[in-house]
Coordinates of C-alpha atoms in Angstrom, one line a residue:
X1 CA 33.1 -12.7 38.2
X2 CA 34.5 -16.3 37.8
X3 CA 31.4 -17.1 35.6
X4 CA 32.1 -14.0 33.4
X5 CA 35.7 -15.0 32.9
X6 CA 34.7 -18.5 31.8
X7 CA 32.2 -17.0 29.3
X8 CA 34.9 -14.8 27.9
X9 CA 37.3 -17.7 27.5
X10 CA 34.6 -19.6 25.5
X11 CA 33.8 -16.5 23.4
X12 CA 37.3 -15.4 22.4
X13 CA 38.1 -18.5 20.2
X14 CA 34.8 -18.0 18.4
X15 CA 35.4 -14.4 17.7
X16 CA 38.9 -15.1 16.5
X17 CA 37.5 -17.7 14.0
X18 CA 35.0 -15.2 12.7
X19 CA 37.7 -12.6 12.2
X20 CA 39.8 -15.0 10.3
X21 CA 36.9 -15.9 8.0
X22 CA 36.0 -12.2 7.3
X23 CA 36.9 -11.0 3.8
X24 CA 39.5 -8.3 3.5
X25 CA 38.3 -4.8 2.8
X26 CA 40.4 -4.7 -0.3
X27 CA 38.7 -7.8 -1.7
X28 CA 37.4 -7.5 -5.2
X29 CA 34.1 -8.8 -3.8
X30 CA 33.7 -5.8 -1.5
X31 CA 30.3 -4.0 -2.1
X32 CA 30.5 -1.0 -4.4
X33 CA 28.2 2.0 -4.6
X34 CA 25.3 1.6 -7.0
X35 CA 23.0 4.2 -8.6
X36 CA 19.4 4.8 -7.6
X37 CA 16.7 3.0 -9.4
X38 CA 13.3 4.2 -10.5
X39 CA 12.0 1.1 -12.0
X40 CA 14.5 1.1 -14.8
X41 CA 15.5 4.7 -14.2
X42 CA 18.6 5.3 -12.1
X43 CA 19.8 8.0 -9.7
X44 CA 22.7 7.7 -7.3
X45 CA 22.5 8.4 -3.5
X46 CA 23.7 7.4 -0.1
X47 CA 22.3 6.3 3.3
X48 CA 23.3 5.2 6.7
X49 CA 22.5 5.0 10.4
X50 CA 24.4 4.8 13.6
X51 CA 23.5 2.6 16.4
X52 CA 22.0 0.0 14.1
X53 CA 23.8 -2.9 12.4
X54 CA 22.8 -4.6 9.1
X55 CA 24.1 -7.2 6.8
X56 CA 26.3 -10.2 7.7
X57 CA 28.6 -10.3 10.7
X58 CA 31.5 -10.2 8.2
X59 CA 30.3 -6.9 6.7
X60 CA 30.1 -5.3 10.2
X61 CA 28.4 -1.9 10.8
X62 CA 27.8 0.1 7.7
X63 CA 25.5 2.9 8.8
X64 CA 26.0 6.2 10.4
X65 CA 23.0 8.3 11.5
X66 CA 22.7 11.7 13.1
X67 CA 19.5 13.6 14.0
X68 CA 20.1 17.3 14.0
X69 CA 17.8 20.1 15.3
X70 CA 17.2 23.7 14.2
X71 CA 15.5 25.5 17.1
X72 CA 13.8 28.5 15.4
X73 CA 11.5 26.3 13.3
X74 CA 11.9 23.2 15.4
X75 CA 13.0 21.3 12.3
X76 CA 14.9 18.0 12.3
X77 CA 17.7 17.5 9.7
X78 CA 18.9 13.9 9.2
X79 CA 22.4 12.9 8.2
X80 CA 22.9 9.4 6.8
X81 CA 26.1 7.8 5.5
X82 CA 27.4 4.5 4.3
X83 CA 30.6 4.2 6.4
X84 CA 31.2 0.8 4.9
X85 CA 32.0 2.4 1.5
X86 CA 35.6 3.8 1.2
X87 CA 34.2 7.2 0.2
X88 CA 31.7 7.3 3.0
X89 CA 28.9 8.8 0.8
X90 CA 26.2 10.7 2.7
X91 CA 22.9 12.4 2.3
X92 CA 21.2 15.2 4.2
X93 CA 17.4 15.1 4.6
X94 CA 15.6 18.5 5.1
X95 CA 18.6 20.8 5.7
X96 CA 17.9 24.3 7.0
X97 CA 19.7 27.4 5.7
X98 CA 20.5 28.6 9.3
X99 CA 22.4 25.5 10.2
X100 CA 24.2 24.7 7.0
X101 CA 27.7 25.5 8.4
X102 CA 27.0 23.3 11.5
X103 CA 26.0 20.4 9.2
X104 CA 28.9 20.8 6.8
X105 CA 31.4 21.0 9.7
X106 CA 30.0 17.8 11.1
X107 CA 30.2 16.1 7.7
X108 CA 33.9 17.2 7.4
X109 CA 34.7 16.0 10.9
X110 CA 33.2 12.6 10.3
X111 CA 35.1 12.2 7.0
X112 CA 32.0 11.9 4.9
X113 CA 31.3 12.8 1.3
X114 CA 28.0 14.6 0.9
X115 CA 26.3 13.4 -2.3
X116 CA 22.7 14.6 -2.0
X117 CA 20.7 17.3 -0.1
X118 CA 17.2 16.0 -0.1
X119 CA 13.8 17.6 0.8
X120 CA 10.7 15.8 1.9
X121 CA 8.6 18.7 0.5
X122 CA 8.5 22.4 -0.2
X123 CA 8.7 23.8 3.3
X124 CA 6.7 26.8 4.5
X125 CA 8.3 27.4 7.9
X126 CA 12.0 27.7 7.0
X127 CA 14.2 28.1 4.0
X128 CA 15.9 24.9 2.9
X129 CA 19.7 24.8 3.1
X130 CA 20.0 22.9 -0.2
X131 CA 20.9 25.8 -2.3
X132 CA 23.4 27.2 0.2
X133 CA 25.0 23.8 0.5
X134 CA 25.4 23.7 -3.3
X135 CA 27.3 26.9 -3.2
X136 CA 29.7 25.6 -0.6
X137 CA 30.0 22.0 -2.0
X138 CA 29.4 22.4 -5.8
X139 CA 29.3 18.6 -6.4
X140 CA 26.3 18.1 -4.2
X141 CA 23.0 17.5 -6.0
X142 CA 19.5 18.5 -4.8
X143 CA 16.6 16.1 -4.7
X144 CA 12.8 16.7 -4.4
X145 CA 9.6 15.2 -5.6
X146 CA 8.7 15.9 -9.2
X147 CA 5.1 16.7 -8.3
X148 CA 6.3 19.5 -6.0
X149 CA 7.2 21.6 -9.1
X150 CA 10.2 23.0 -7.3
X151 CA 13.6 23.4 -8.9
X152 CA 16.2 20.6 -8.2
X153 CA 18.9 18.5 -9.9
X154 CA 17.0 15.2 -9.5
X155 CA 13.3 14.7 -9.3
X156 CA 11.9 11.6 -7.6
X157 CA 8.6 9.7 -7.8
X158 CA 6.8 7.1 -5.8
X159 CA 8.7 3.8 -5.8
X160 CA 12.2 5.2 -6.6
X161 CA 15.1 3.7 -4.8
X162 CA 17.9 6.0 -3.7
X163 CA 21.1 3.9 -3.5
X164 CA 24.1 4.6 -1.3
X165 CA 26.6 1.8 -1.4
X166 CA 24.7 -1.5 -0.9
X167 CA 21.9 0.4 0.9
X168 CA 19.0 2.4 -0.3
X169 CA 16.1 4.7 0.6
X170 CA 12.7 3.9 -0.8
X171 CA 10.6 6.9 -1.9
X172 CA 6.9 6.8 -0.8
X173 CA 4.5 9.4 -2.0
X174 CA 2.7 10.8 1.0
X175 CA 0.7 13.9 -0.1
X176 CA -1.7 15.7 2.1
X177 CA 0.3 18.3 4.0
X178 CA 1.4 19.5 0.6
X179 CA 0.8 18.0 -2.8
X180 CA 4.5 17.0 -3.1
X181 CA 5.3 15.4 0.2
X182 CA 7.3 12.2 0.2
X183 CA 8.5 9.8 3.0
X184 CA 12.0 8.3 2.7
X185 CA 12.2 4.7 4.0
X186 CA 15.3 2.6 4.5
X187 CA 15.4 -0.6 2.4
X188 CA 13.9 -4.0 3.0
X189 CA 16.1 -7.1 2.9
X190 CA 18.7 -9.0 4.9
X191 CA 21.4 -6.6 3.8
X192 CA 19.4 -3.5 4.8
X193 CA 19.1 -1.7 8.2
X194 CA 16.9 -3.4 10.8
X195 CA 14.6 -2.1 12.1
X196 CA 13.6 0.0 9.2
X197 CA 13.5 3.8 9.5
X198 CA 11.1 6.3 7.9
X199 CA 11.7 10.0 7.5
X200 CA 8.2 11.3 7.3
X201 CA 8.7 15.1 6.9
X202 CA 5.5 16.9 7.9
X203 CA 3.1 14.1 6.8
X204 CA 3.3 12.3 10.1
X205 CA 4.5 13.9 13.3
X206 CA 4.8 12.3 16.7
X207 CA 1.2 11.9 18.0
X208 CA 0.1 14.4 15.4
X209 CA 0.5 15.3 11.7
X210 CA 1.1 18.3 9.4
X211 CA -1.6 20.9 8.7
X212 CA -3.5 20.6 5.5
X213 CA -4.8 24.1 4.8
X214 CA -2.3 25.4 2.3
X215 CA 0.0 24.4 -0.6
X216 CA -2.4 22.0 -2.1
X217 CA -3.0 20.3 1.2
X218 CA -5.9 17.8 1.7
X219 CA -6.9 16.1 4.9
X220 CA -8.6 13.3 2.9
X221 CA -5.3 12.7 1.0
X222 CA -3.2 12.9 4.1
X223 CA -5.3 10.3 5.9
X224 CA -5.0 7.9 3.0
X225 CA -1.2 8.6 2.6
X226 CA -0.4 7.9 6.2
X227 CA -2.6 4.8 6.5
X228 CA -1.5 3.3 3.2
X229 CA 2.2 4.2 3.0
X230 CA 3.4 4.6 6.6
X231 CA 1.1 2.6 8.9
X232 CA 1.6 -0.5 6.7
X233 CA 5.3 -0.6 7.4
X234 CA 6.5 -3.1 10.0
X235 CA 5.4 -2.2 13.6
X236 CA 9.0 -1.7 14.8
X237 CA 9.8 0.8 12.0
X238 CA 11.4 3.9 13.6
X239 CA 9.6 7.1 12.6
X240 CA 11.6 10.3 12.4
X241 CA 9.4 13.4 11.9
X242 CA 10.3 16.7 10.2
X243 CA 9.5 18.7 13.3
X244 CA 8.7 18.3 17.0
X245 CA 7.5 21.0 19.4
X246 CA 7.4 19.0 22.6
X247 CA 10.8 17.4 22.9
X248 CA 10.1 14.1 21.2
X249 CA 12.7 12.7 18.8
X250 CA 11.5 9.4 17.5
X251 CA 8.4 7.1 17.5
X252 CA 7.4 3.8 15.9
X253 CA 4.6 2.6 13.6
X254 CA 3.2 0.6 16.4
X255 CA 3.1 3.7 18.7
X256 CA 1.5 6.0 16.2
X257 CA -1.1 3.4 15.2
X258 CA -2.1 3.2 18.8
X259 CA -1.7 6.7 20.2
X260 CA -1.7 9.3 17.4
X261 CA -4.3 11.7 18.6
X262 CA -5.6 12.5 15.0
X263 CA -4.8 9.5 12.8
X264 CA -6.3 6.9 15.1
X265 CA -9.7 8.3 14.3
X266 CA -11.9 7.4 11.4
X267 CA -11.4 9.5 8.2
X268 CA -14.5 11.7 8.7
X269 CA -13.5 12.5 12.3
X270 CA -10.0 13.2 11.2
X271 CA -11.2 15.6 8.5
X272 CA -13.3 17.5 11.1
X273 CA -10.3 17.8 13.4
X274 CA -8.1 19.2 10.6
X275 CA -10.8 21.6 9.5
X276 CA -11.1 23.1 13.0
X277 CA -7.4 23.5 14.0
X278 CA -7.6 27.3 13.4
X279 CA -3.9 27.6 13.1
X280 CA -2.2 30.9 12.6
X281 CA -0.8 31.9 9.1
X282 CA 2.8 30.6 9.0
X283 CA 5.0 33.6 9.7
X284 CA 7.7 32.4 7.2
X285 CA 5.5 31.2 4.4
X286 CA 5.7 34.3 2.2
X287 CA 9.5 34.1 2.3
X288 CA 10.1 30.3 2.6
X289 CA 7.8 29.0 -0.1
X290 CA 9.1 31.2 -3.0
X291 CA 12.7 30.4 -1.9
X292 CA 12.1 26.7 -1.5
X293 CA 10.5 26.4 -4.9
X294 CA 14.0 27.3 -6.1
X295 CA 15.6 24.9 -3.4
X296 CA 16.7 27.9 -1.4
X297 CA 19.3 29.3 -3.8
X298 CA 19.5 26.5 -6.3
X299 CA 22.3 27.5 -8.6
X300 CA 25.7 28.7 -7.5
X301 CA 26.5 32.3 -8.4
X302 CA 28.7 32.7 -11.6
X303 CA 32.3 32.6 -10.8
X304 CA 34.2 35.9 -11.2
X305 CA 36.9 35.9 -13.9

């Protein structure tokens, strides 16, 4: 106890000095929200995480992150927000129609401003909540890959950067489960979250991967996508899947490279595994896919005069 008290006495002056040196939040040099870049094309967005710090000590913690679960389809929805920005802009990745009210209530409680509702692909096992969110929060914009051929406000392509404050999500094209799958990866740099995080949708699951037998799927393409776009990320990158059926919530690149039961195999073995899964026809596909091609209910109903 005596040693602990002595450590605290040494630490307190140091902390006081750091606090005195920190810039005021009202400073004209405070970071402002920037648009998203697609090479030279721009599109604004927001990100964040909780439990992780980024940037200098003076900036402090900027990220808020919540992993949310929809039990009927075992779908994960991800809420990310830049709480260092005065408006606390936020995005939702893969919202589900059944849990829109829960998600919007949480966003309200946390004092966030939802900017984008984003999908990793056109889902076959649930109806996206994007359209319903737009009817409840008319300012929210929908985001999906251009190649998916779905309706949305903003279409993204490989290499796009979705900015939220001083942070951004990088778009990586990861087709194979469907032709239009993308993975969203937190930015790289001293002022970005560390470790990085990747939201893989159905391309890569924990110890598994999404099926490849419908919606333009290809086991050959999926293998190349995961190995070139996800397994090349830093080993400590946190991997957040679109679904989990066994109670897992997060993995890492290092774990999946070592232990993924399908993607640790060579390509030909992987293709044989995928060809012989003999999975049942998705029970929601005939409802979900047509709806999701319109981002759920994309356009708000006309107002009554």
